[in-house]
Every structure is written in C-alpha cells, then in structure tokens.
Amino acid sequence: IVASGIALVAVRVADILERTRNLLEIGPGKLAPRTLHTRISIVATDYVQHLVLTEIIKRLRQEAPHIQLDMRTASRTRGREWMELGEVDLGIGPGTVPSGRMHFSSLYRDHAACILSKEFFSEREKLTLERFCEIPHVRIVPSKHCFFDDEVDRALERAGRTRRVMVTMQGFILVPKVVREGGLLATLPARLLEHMYVTKELWVRPPPFQMPEMTIGMYWHERTHRSPVHRWFRALVQDVLARKP
C-alpha cells in the first residue's frame, strides 16, 4: 500500500516489480528504446487523443516498436487514484499545479473558438453576446469539469447573463456533427477544430467576450518520475507536440 493524501491505496505488486526492474537494469546511457518490451498507460480526453495519438504511434513504430499503449478516457475525479494504483503512467490534459507526489510539465496553449452550422446561420451574422445567449448550446463535460465550458459560464455570470444548454456531451469528437446538423453552438479548443477540418461545414467565430487560454500538459506520479523508460517516453511526447503545427 502507498499513501495517497489521507488514504492508503493498494498498488499491484506486479506493477512495482516491473518498474523497479526498469530502474535497476537501465542505467544512465544504457536505454535502448528498440529493445523495450513494456506497457505504458495514458489517460487523456478524446480531444487530446485526436491530436497526438497517431503521431505518438508513428514515432513508437520507428523508435520503440515493442512498447504497448493503453489509452484511457480522462477523469479528473479518478486520475490521481489511477496513478496511485499504478493503473496509469501518464496523463495529458489541462494544466494542473504539481502537488505532493504529482508532477506537471506544460506542452502547449490553446484558445477557445465557437462553432455554428452554415445551414442555420449566415456568414454575415455576428456572434454578439445577445446571439450567444439565444442560440442553444452543446456543453462538453468530459469529466467533472471542462476548462472552456467553465470559463464560458464564469464570463456570462460576470455579464449577468446565462446560456441555453440543449445537449451535454462527454466527448469532443462528435460535437461538430451535432452542431452542424442541429443548428447549435459550441465552444471548443481552436487547435482541435483546425485538425478536424470543420471550416467547410461550420462557421468558426471568437467568443463574444474575453476568455483565458488553456494550458495542456503532461502530469505523472512520483512512482514513474525517475524511471528511465518513462522519462524517455515523456520526452518523446513533448517532441511530438513541439513538431505539430
């Protein structure tokens, strides 16, 4: 068992043995990625997976073809628990402050963009605050909270306004289709929209109020902090994001 805040959490013995072996057998300068036979578990939203997963796979096929990836959908309420249990090695998502046994490294920043259907709205129509509040919204809540949706509600509260939420969804990928066919509005990360090529079917507009940028980064547990394998993999992920437009 290991301490997790005020709780004690059981950790799989096999997981501890595997990671201890990695630490003992792979010394400085001895890491050979092509010879690694291990599993790395990642937790991320479908938005982040859409942006980086295929690029990570391409790099692994070239540099470490025997590594297996286990992908898990993000959960802010259980992410730390999964890492304490040894079920997850790396998280990729909105910025968190390092605390206790957790570590964080920033990868990139993203800004918010609103999408509207070209079938329901004209090119000349401006997305004013009034229209923003009138049009039914898709709210995206992949786990307990969603950065941009929370910021939208905070901005509207400061303006003394509210929005009409018609649909709440847990994932990002289907949102453009729902917006396009349902005549709705959604606020999404701009980088996701660029990579989904949605501009042919949707209008992309800035929000009618100021919103902060979102920091996306990697977070991991102290358990893997000094592991040569996981340090190498985190560097690979950082390089993949640095190379993406």
PDB file of C-alpha atoms in Angstrom:
ATOM      1  CA  ILE A   1       0.000   0.000   0.000  1.00  0.00           C
ATOM      2  CA  VAL A   2       1.056   3.606  -0.560  1.00  0.00           C
ATOM      3  CA  ALA A   3      -0.115   6.854   0.968  1.00  0.00           C
ATOM      4  CA  SER A   4      -2.470   8.965  -1.146  1.00  0.00           C
ATOM      5  CA  GLY A   5      -3.389  12.124   0.735  1.00  0.00           C
ATOM      6  CA  ILE A   6      -5.052  10.838   3.883  1.00  0.00           C
ATOM      7  CA  ALA A   7      -5.932   7.496   2.312  1.00  0.00           C
ATOM      8  CA  LEU A   8      -3.937   4.300   1.809  1.00  0.00           C
ATOM      9  CA  VAL A   9      -4.195   2.795  -1.645  1.00  0.00           C
ATOM     10  CA  ALA A  10      -3.225  -0.740  -2.664  1.00  0.00           C
ATOM     11  CA  VAL A  11      -0.713  -0.946  -5.519  1.00  0.00           C
ATOM     12  CA  ARG A  12      -0.290  -4.024  -7.663  1.00  0.00           C
ATOM     13  CA  VAL A  13       2.825  -5.962  -6.698  1.00  0.00           C
ATOM     14  CA  ALA A  14       3.499  -6.878 -10.315  1.00  0.00           C
ATOM     15  CA  ASP A  15       3.497  -3.220 -11.277  1.00  0.00           C
ATOM     16  CA  ILE A  16       6.008  -2.353  -8.554  1.00  0.00           C
ATOM     17  CA  LEU A  17       8.289  -5.227  -9.594  1.00  0.00           C
ATOM     18  CA  GLU A  18       8.195  -4.233 -13.256  1.00  0.00           C
ATOM     19  CA  ARG A  19       9.056  -0.610 -12.568  1.00  0.00           C
ATOM     20  CA  THR A  20      11.722  -1.495 -10.027  1.00  0.00           C
ATOM     21  CA  ARG A  21      13.359  -3.739 -12.623  1.00  0.00           C
ATOM     22  CA  ASN A  22      13.351  -0.844 -15.098  1.00  0.00           C
ATOM     23  CA  LEU A  23      15.085   1.406 -12.586  1.00  0.00           C
ATOM     24  CA  LEU A  24      17.705  -1.195 -11.637  1.00  0.00           C
ATOM     25  CA  GLU A  25      18.524  -2.621 -15.049  1.00  0.00           C
ATOM     26  CA  ILE A  26      18.570   0.519 -17.167  1.00  0.00           C
ATOM     27  CA  GLY A  27      21.369   2.755 -16.047  1.00  0.00           C
ATOM     28  CA  PRO A  28      22.489   6.104 -17.466  1.00  0.00           C
ATOM     29  CA  GLY A  29      23.239   5.885 -21.168  1.00  0.00           C
ATOM     30  CA  LYS A  30      22.004   2.272 -21.402  1.00  0.00           C
ATOM     31  CA  LEU A  31      18.431   2.860 -22.513  1.00  0.00           C
ATOM     32  CA  ALA A  32      17.783   1.231 -25.901  1.00  0.00           C
ATOM     33  CA  PRO A  33      14.175   2.028 -26.898  1.00  0.00           C
ATOM     34  CA  ARG A  34      14.067  -0.593 -29.673  1.00  0.00           C
ATOM     35  CA  THR A  35      14.634  -3.348 -27.117  1.00  0.00           C
ATOM     36  CA  LEU A  36      11.931  -2.221 -24.671  1.00  0.00           C
ATOM     37  CA  HIS A  37       9.022  -4.592 -24.101  1.00  0.00           C
ATOM     38  CA  THR A  38       6.687  -2.763 -21.769  1.00  0.00           C
ATOM     39  CA  ARG A  39       3.237  -1.214 -21.449  1.00  0.00           C
ATOM     40  CA  ILE A  40       2.566   2.489 -20.944  1.00  0.00           C
ATOM     41  CA  SER A  41      -0.881   3.605 -19.889  1.00  0.00           C
ATOM     42  CA  ILE A  42      -2.101   7.109 -20.812  1.00  0.00           C
ATOM     43  CA  VAL A  43      -5.195   8.981 -19.701  1.00  0.00           C
ATOM     44  CA  ALA A  44      -6.477  11.822 -21.915  1.00  0.00           C
ATOM     45  CA  THR A  45      -9.664  13.305 -23.360  1.00  0.00           C
ATOM     46  CA  ASP A  46     -10.701  12.285 -26.876  1.00  0.00           C
ATOM     47  CA  TYR A  47      -9.679  15.820 -27.937  1.00  0.00           C
ATOM     48  CA  VAL A  48      -6.071  15.241 -26.865  1.00  0.00           C
ATOM     49  CA  GLN A  49      -6.061  11.695 -28.226  1.00  0.00           C
ATOM     50  CA  HIS A  50      -7.244  13.007 -31.595  1.00  0.00           C
ATOM     51  CA  LEU A  51      -4.358  15.480 -31.708  1.00  0.00           C
ATOM     52  CA  VAL A  52      -1.436  13.338 -30.595  1.00  0.00           C
ATOM     53  CA  LEU A  53      -2.162   9.598 -30.543  1.00  0.00           C
ATOM     54  CA  THR A  54      -1.406   8.746 -34.172  1.00  0.00           C
ATOM     55  CA  GLU A  55       1.780  10.838 -34.110  1.00  0.00           C
ATOM     56  CA  ILE A  56       2.954   9.063 -30.956  1.00  0.00           C
ATOM     57  CA  ILE A  57       2.230   5.693 -32.578  1.00  0.00           C
ATOM     58  CA  LYS A  58       4.259   6.630 -35.662  1.00  0.00           C
ATOM     59  CA  ARG A  59       7.232   7.563 -33.511  1.00  0.00           C
ATOM     60  CA  LEU A  60       6.972   4.390 -31.443  1.00  0.00           C
ATOM     61  CA  ARG A  61       6.902   2.226 -34.558  1.00  0.00           C
ATOM     62  CA  GLN A  62      10.166   3.838 -35.613  1.00  0.00           C
ATOM     63  CA  GLU A  63      11.951   4.037 -32.267  1.00  0.00           C
ATOM     64  CA  ALA A  64      10.348   1.569 -29.829  1.00  0.00           C
ATOM     65  CA  PRO A  65       8.111  -0.849 -31.769  1.00  0.00           C
ATOM     66  CA  HIS A  66       7.565  -3.245 -28.848  1.00  0.00           C
ATOM     67  CA  ILE A  67       6.010  -0.709 -26.472  1.00  0.00           C
ATOM     68  CA  GLN A  68       2.278  -1.164 -25.981  1.00  0.00           C
ATOM     69  CA  LEU A  69      -0.019   1.794 -25.274  1.00  0.00           C
ATOM     70  CA  ASP A  70      -3.150   1.555 -23.157  1.00  0.00           C
ATOM     71  CA  MET A  71      -5.424   4.571 -23.651  1.00  0.00           C
ATOM     72  CA  ARG A  72      -7.973   5.573 -21.024  1.00  0.00           C
ATOM     73  CA  THR A  73     -10.545   8.378 -21.180  1.00  0.00           C
ATOM     74  CA  ALA A  74      -9.745  11.237 -18.811  1.00  0.00           C
ATOM     75  CA  SER A  75     -11.416  11.552 -15.436  1.00  0.00           C
ATOM     76  CA  ARG A  76     -10.422  14.407 -13.119  1.00  0.00           C
ATOM     77  CA  THR A  77     -12.146  12.692 -10.233  1.00  0.00           C
ATOM     78  CA  ARG A  78     -10.169   9.440 -10.580  1.00  0.00           C
ATOM     79  CA  GLY A  79      -6.961  10.362 -12.418  1.00  0.00           C
ATOM     80  CA  ARG A  80      -4.822  10.674  -9.296  1.00  0.00           C
ATOM     81  CA  GLU A  81      -6.253   7.447  -7.875  1.00  0.00           C
ATOM     82  CA  TRP A  82      -5.418   5.568 -11.077  1.00  0.00           C
ATOM     83  CA  MET A  83      -1.833   6.816 -10.869  1.00  0.00           C
ATOM     84  CA  GLU A  84      -1.524   5.850  -7.210  1.00  0.00           C
ATOM     85  CA  LEU A  85      -2.803   2.376  -8.084  1.00  0.00           C
ATOM     86  CA  GLY A  86      -0.286   2.027 -10.905  1.00  0.00           C
ATOM     87  CA  GLU A  87      -3.075   1.748 -13.475  1.00  0.00           C
ATOM     88  CA  VAL A  88      -1.994   4.896 -15.351  1.00  0.00           C
ATOM     89  CA  ASP A  89       1.526   6.144 -16.081  1.00  0.00           C
ATOM     90  CA  LEU A  90       0.881   9.467 -17.801  1.00  0.00           C
ATOM     91  CA  GLY A  91      -1.927  11.985 -18.133  1.00  0.00           C
ATOM     92  CA  ILE A  92      -2.231  14.586 -20.885  1.00  0.00           C
ATOM     93  CA  GLY A  93      -4.692  17.394 -20.361  1.00  0.00           C
ATOM     94  CA  PRO A  94      -5.430  20.857 -18.937  1.00  0.00           C
ATOM     95  CA  GLY A  95      -2.793  22.317 -16.638  1.00  0.00           C
ATOM     96  CA  THR A  96      -2.652  21.285 -13.028  1.00  0.00           C
ATOM     97  CA  VAL A  97      -0.401  22.542 -10.245  1.00  0.00           C
ATOM     98  CA  PRO A  98       2.173  19.957  -9.090  1.00  0.00           C
ATOM     99  CA  SER A  99       1.435  18.840  -5.558  1.00  0.00           C
ATOM    100  CA  GLY A 100       2.606  16.059  -3.286  1.00  0.00           C
ATOM    101  CA  ARG A 101       3.537  13.052  -5.388  1.00  0.00           C
ATOM    102  CA  MET A 102       2.346  14.530  -8.710  1.00  0.00           C
ATOM    103  CA  HIS A 103       4.432  16.299 -11.369  1.00  0.00           C
ATOM    104  CA  PHE A 104       3.399  18.503 -14.297  1.00  0.00           C
ATOM    105  CA  SER A 105       5.057  19.816 -17.453  1.00  0.00           C
ATOM    106  CA  SER A 106       3.439  22.231 -19.913  1.00  0.00           C
ATOM    107  CA  LEU A 107       3.140  21.171 -23.566  1.00  0.00           C
ATOM    108  CA  TYR A 108       1.194  23.900 -25.395  1.00  0.00           C
ATOM    109  CA  ARG A 109      -1.511  26.548 -25.013  1.00  0.00           C
ATOM    110  CA  ASP A 110      -4.857  26.678 -26.811  1.00  0.00           C
ATOM    111  CA  HIS A 111      -7.580  29.294 -27.146  1.00  0.00           C
ATOM    112  CA  ALA A 112     -11.342  28.976 -27.382  1.00  0.00           C
ATOM    113  CA  ALA A 113     -13.372  29.157 -30.588  1.00  0.00           C
ATOM    114  CA  CYS A 114     -17.117  28.963 -31.187  1.00  0.00           C
ATOM    115  CA  ILE A 115     -18.647  26.902 -33.986  1.00  0.00           C
ATOM    116  CA  LEU A 116     -22.028  27.383 -35.707  1.00  0.00           C
ATOM    117  CA  SER A 117     -23.718  25.499 -38.545  1.00  0.00           C
ATOM    118  CA  LYS A 118     -23.572  27.051 -42.026  1.00  0.00           C
ATOM    119  CA  GLU A 119     -27.007  25.542 -42.677  1.00  0.00           C
ATOM    120  CA  PHE A 120     -28.621  27.614 -39.911  1.00  0.00           C
ATOM    121  CA  PHE A 121     -26.525  30.802 -39.756  1.00  0.00           C
ATOM    122  CA  SER A 122     -25.323  33.200 -42.456  1.00  0.00           C
ATOM    123  CA  GLU A 123     -21.744  34.283 -42.991  1.00  0.00           C
ATOM    124  CA  ARG A 124     -22.633  37.903 -42.224  1.00  0.00           C
ATOM    125  CA  GLU A 125     -24.304  37.115 -38.909  1.00  0.00           C
ATOM    126  CA  LYS A 126     -22.243  38.379 -35.998  1.00  0.00           C
ATOM    127  CA  LEU A 127     -21.875  36.336 -32.841  1.00  0.00           C
ATOM    128  CA  THR A 128     -22.835  39.003 -30.357  1.00  0.00           C
ATOM    129  CA  LEU A 129     -23.347  38.333 -26.664  1.00  0.00           C
ATOM    130  CA  GLU A 130     -27.091  38.506 -27.282  1.00  0.00           C
ATOM    131  CA  ARG A 131     -26.972  35.841 -30.018  1.00  0.00           C
ATOM    132  CA  PHE A 132     -24.546  33.748 -27.984  1.00  0.00           C
ATOM    133  CA  CYS A 133     -27.125  33.524 -25.195  1.00  0.00           C
ATOM    134  CA  GLU A 134     -30.073  32.917 -27.565  1.00  0.00           C
ATOM    135  CA  ILE A 135     -28.621  30.023 -29.594  1.00  0.00           C
ATOM    136  CA  PRO A 136     -28.935  26.570 -27.937  1.00  0.00           C
ATOM    137  CA  HIS A 137     -25.549  25.262 -26.793  1.00  0.00           C
ATOM    138  CA  VAL A 138     -23.704  21.981 -26.642  1.00  0.00           C
ATOM    139  CA  ARG A 139     -21.945  21.732 -23.281  1.00  0.00           C
ATOM    140  CA  ILE A 140     -18.875  19.473 -23.184  1.00  0.00           C
ATOM    141  CA  VAL A 141     -18.134  17.851 -19.834  1.00  0.00           C
ATOM    142  CA  PRO A 142     -15.583  15.025 -20.337  1.00  0.00           C
ATOM    143  CA  SER A 143     -15.231  14.560 -16.588  1.00  0.00           C
ATOM    144  CA  LYS A 144     -16.172  16.645 -13.565  1.00  0.00           C
ATOM    145  CA  HIS A 145     -15.143  19.921 -15.184  1.00  0.00           C
ATOM    146  CA  CYS A 146     -14.241  21.281 -18.623  1.00  0.00           C
ATOM    147  CA  PHE A 147     -11.914  24.278 -18.817  1.00  0.00           C
ATOM    148  CA  PHE A 148     -13.577  26.287 -21.595  1.00  0.00           C
ATOM    149  CA  ASP A 149     -17.150  25.476 -20.585  1.00  0.00           C
ATOM    150  CA  ASP A 150     -16.386  26.582 -17.035  1.00  0.00           C
ATOM    151  CA  GLU A 151     -14.843  29.815 -18.351  1.00  0.00           C
ATOM    152  CA  VAL A 152     -17.908  30.470 -20.537  1.00  0.00           C
ATOM    153  CA  ASP A 153     -20.196  30.214 -17.527  1.00  0.00           C
ATOM    154  CA  ARG A 154     -17.921  32.470 -15.466  1.00  0.00           C
ATOM    155  CA  ALA A 155     -17.858  35.117 -18.221  1.00  0.00           C
ATOM    156  CA  LEU A 156     -21.644  35.035 -18.584  1.00  0.00           C
ATOM    157  CA  GLU A 157     -22.090  35.284 -14.829  1.00  0.00           C
ATOM    158  CA  ARG A 158     -19.908  38.395 -14.763  1.00  0.00           C
ATOM    159  CA  ALA A 159     -22.095  39.868 -17.519  1.00  0.00           C
ATOM    160  CA  GLY A 160     -25.276  38.930 -15.670  1.00  0.00           C
ATOM    161  CA  ARG A 161     -26.324  36.539 -18.453  1.00  0.00           C
ATOM    162  CA  THR A 162     -26.987  32.826 -18.919  1.00  0.00           C
ATOM    163  CA  ARG A 163     -26.950  30.497 -21.923  1.00  0.00           C
ATOM    164  CA  ARG A 164     -29.346  27.833 -23.185  1.00  0.00           C
ATOM    165  CA  VAL A 165     -27.725  24.406 -22.863  1.00  0.00           C
ATOM    166  CA  MET A 166     -29.634  21.905 -25.019  1.00  0.00           C
ATOM    167  CA  VAL A 167     -27.178  18.980 -25.058  1.00  0.00           C
ATOM    168  CA  THR A 168     -24.445  17.885 -22.656  1.00  0.00           C
ATOM    169  CA  MET A 169     -21.790  15.554 -24.072  1.00  0.00           C
ATOM    170  CA  GLN A 170     -18.781  13.812 -22.520  1.00  0.00           C
ATOM    171  CA  GLY A 171     -16.588  13.818 -25.628  1.00  0.00           C
ATOM    172  CA  PHE A 172     -15.391  16.410 -28.147  1.00  0.00           C
ATOM    173  CA  ILE A 173     -15.172  14.496 -31.423  1.00  0.00           C
ATOM    174  CA  LEU A 174     -18.919  14.243 -32.209  1.00  0.00           C
ATOM    175  CA  VAL A 175     -19.662  17.822 -31.203  1.00  0.00           C
ATOM    176  CA  PRO A 176     -19.067  19.387 -34.678  1.00  0.00           C
ATOM    177  CA  LYS A 177     -21.548  16.927 -36.233  1.00  0.00           C
ATOM    178  CA  VAL A 178     -24.178  17.701 -33.578  1.00  0.00           C
ATOM    179  CA  VAL A 179     -23.639  21.447 -34.033  1.00  0.00           C
ATOM    180  CA  ARG A 180     -23.787  21.206 -37.830  1.00  0.00           C
ATOM    181  CA  GLU A 181     -26.951  19.097 -38.050  1.00  0.00           C
ATOM    182  CA  GLY A 182     -28.756  20.501 -35.012  1.00  0.00           C
ATOM    183  CA  GLY A 183     -28.162  24.197 -35.559  1.00  0.00           C
ATOM    184  CA  LEU A 184     -26.456  24.572 -32.193  1.00  0.00           C
ATOM    185  CA  LEU A 185     -23.397  26.389 -30.849  1.00  0.00           C
ATOM    186  CA  ALA A 186     -20.354  25.002 -29.039  1.00  0.00           C
ATOM    187  CA  THR A 187     -17.162  26.437 -27.590  1.00  0.00           C
ATOM    188  CA  LEU A 188     -14.169  24.201 -28.322  1.00  0.00           C
ATOM    189  CA  PRO A 189     -10.357  24.290 -28.346  1.00  0.00           C
ATOM    190  CA  ALA A 190      -9.285  26.011 -31.568  1.00  0.00           C
ATOM    191  CA  ARG A 191      -6.466  23.545 -32.212  1.00  0.00           C
ATOM    192  CA  LEU A 192      -8.938  20.667 -32.307  1.00  0.00           C
ATOM    193  CA  LEU A 193     -11.062  22.443 -34.917  1.00  0.00           C
ATOM    194  CA  GLU A 194      -8.008  23.084 -37.095  1.00  0.00           C
ATOM    195  CA  HIS A 195      -7.113  19.390 -37.107  1.00  0.00           C
ATOM    196  CA  MET A 196     -10.693  18.237 -37.755  1.00  0.00           C
ATOM    197  CA  TYR A 197     -11.011  20.416 -40.888  1.00  0.00           C
ATOM    198  CA  VAL A 198     -14.522  21.564 -39.936  1.00  0.00           C
ATOM    199  CA  THR A 199     -14.388  25.002 -41.564  1.00  0.00           C
ATOM    200  CA  LYS A 200     -16.103  23.759 -44.752  1.00  0.00           C
ATOM    201  CA  GLU A 201     -19.301  22.977 -42.855  1.00  0.00           C
ATOM    202  CA  LEU A 202     -19.128  25.268 -39.835  1.00  0.00           C
ATOM    203  CA  TRP A 203     -18.534  28.926 -39.107  1.00  0.00           C
ATOM    204  CA  VAL A 204     -15.732  29.457 -36.622  1.00  0.00           C
ATOM    205  CA  ARG A 205     -16.054  32.610 -34.533  1.00  0.00           C
ATOM    206  CA  PRO A 206     -14.260  34.023 -31.484  1.00  0.00           C
ATOM    207  CA  PRO A 207     -16.329  34.143 -28.288  1.00  0.00           C
ATOM    208  CA  PRO A 208     -18.098  37.496 -27.740  1.00  0.00           C
ATOM    209  CA  PHE A 209     -16.099  38.040 -24.538  1.00  0.00           C
ATOM    210  CA  GLN A 210     -12.556  37.593 -23.263  1.00  0.00           C
ATOM    211  CA  MET A 211     -11.521  34.074 -22.272  1.00  0.00           C
ATOM    212  CA  PRO A 212      -8.154  32.847 -20.918  1.00  0.00           C
ATOM    213  CA  GLU A 213      -6.055  30.372 -22.839  1.00  0.00           C
ATOM    214  CA  MET A 214      -5.941  26.750 -21.736  1.00  0.00           C
ATOM    215  CA  THR A 215      -2.616  25.099 -20.908  1.00  0.00           C
ATOM    216  CA  ILE A 216      -2.293  21.470 -21.966  1.00  0.00           C
ATOM    217  CA  GLY A 217       0.456  19.474 -20.350  1.00  0.00           C
ATOM    218  CA  MET A 218       1.639  16.113 -19.072  1.00  0.00           C
ATOM    219  CA  TYR A 219       1.169  15.001 -15.493  1.00  0.00           C
ATOM    220  CA  TRP A 220       2.576  11.935 -13.813  1.00  0.00           C
ATOM    221  CA  HIS A 221       3.125  10.331 -10.431  1.00  0.00           C
ATOM    222  CA  GLU A 222       6.302  10.222  -8.356  1.00  0.00           C
ATOM    223  CA  ARG A 223       6.256   6.471  -8.979  1.00  0.00           C
ATOM    224  CA  THR A 224       7.429   6.999 -12.577  1.00  0.00           C
ATOM    225  CA  HIS A 225       9.243  10.314 -12.129  1.00  0.00           C
ATOM    226  CA  ARG A 226      12.795   8.860 -12.236  1.00  0.00           C
ATOM    227  CA  SER A 227      12.083   5.811 -14.394  1.00  0.00           C
ATOM    228  CA  PRO A 228      14.377   5.973 -17.481  1.00  0.00           C
ATOM    229  CA  VAL A 229      11.661   4.398 -19.647  1.00  0.00           C
ATOM    230  CA  HIS A 230       9.006   6.903 -18.649  1.00  0.00           C
ATOM    231  CA  ARG A 231      11.389   9.853 -18.807  1.00  0.00           C
ATOM    232  CA  TRP A 232      12.255   8.819 -22.374  1.00  0.00           C
ATOM    233  CA  PHE A 233       8.566   8.462 -23.267  1.00  0.00           C
ATOM    234  CA  ARG A 234       7.651  11.860 -21.797  1.00  0.00           C
ATOM    235  CA  ALA A 235      10.432  13.440 -23.868  1.00  0.00           C
ATOM    236  CA  LEU A 236       9.016  11.729 -26.964  1.00  0.00           C
ATOM    237  CA  VAL A 237       5.524  13.123 -26.272  1.00  0.00           C
ATOM    238  CA  GLN A 238       6.964  16.596 -25.726  1.00  0.00           C
ATOM    239  CA  ASP A 239       8.832  16.372 -29.031  1.00  0.00           C
ATOM    240  CA  VAL A 240       5.719  15.193 -30.873  1.00  0.00           C
ATOM    241  CA  LEU A 241       3.741  18.213 -29.647  1.00  0.00           C
ATOM    242  CA  ALA A 242       6.597  20.585 -30.419  1.00  0.00           C
ATOM    243  CA  ARG A 243       6.631  19.398 -34.042  1.00  0.00           C
ATOM    244  CA  LYS A 244       2.849  19.669 -34.595  1.00  0.00           C
ATOM    245  CA  PRO A 245       1.625  22.892 -36.243  1.00  0.00           C
TER     246      PRO A 245
END
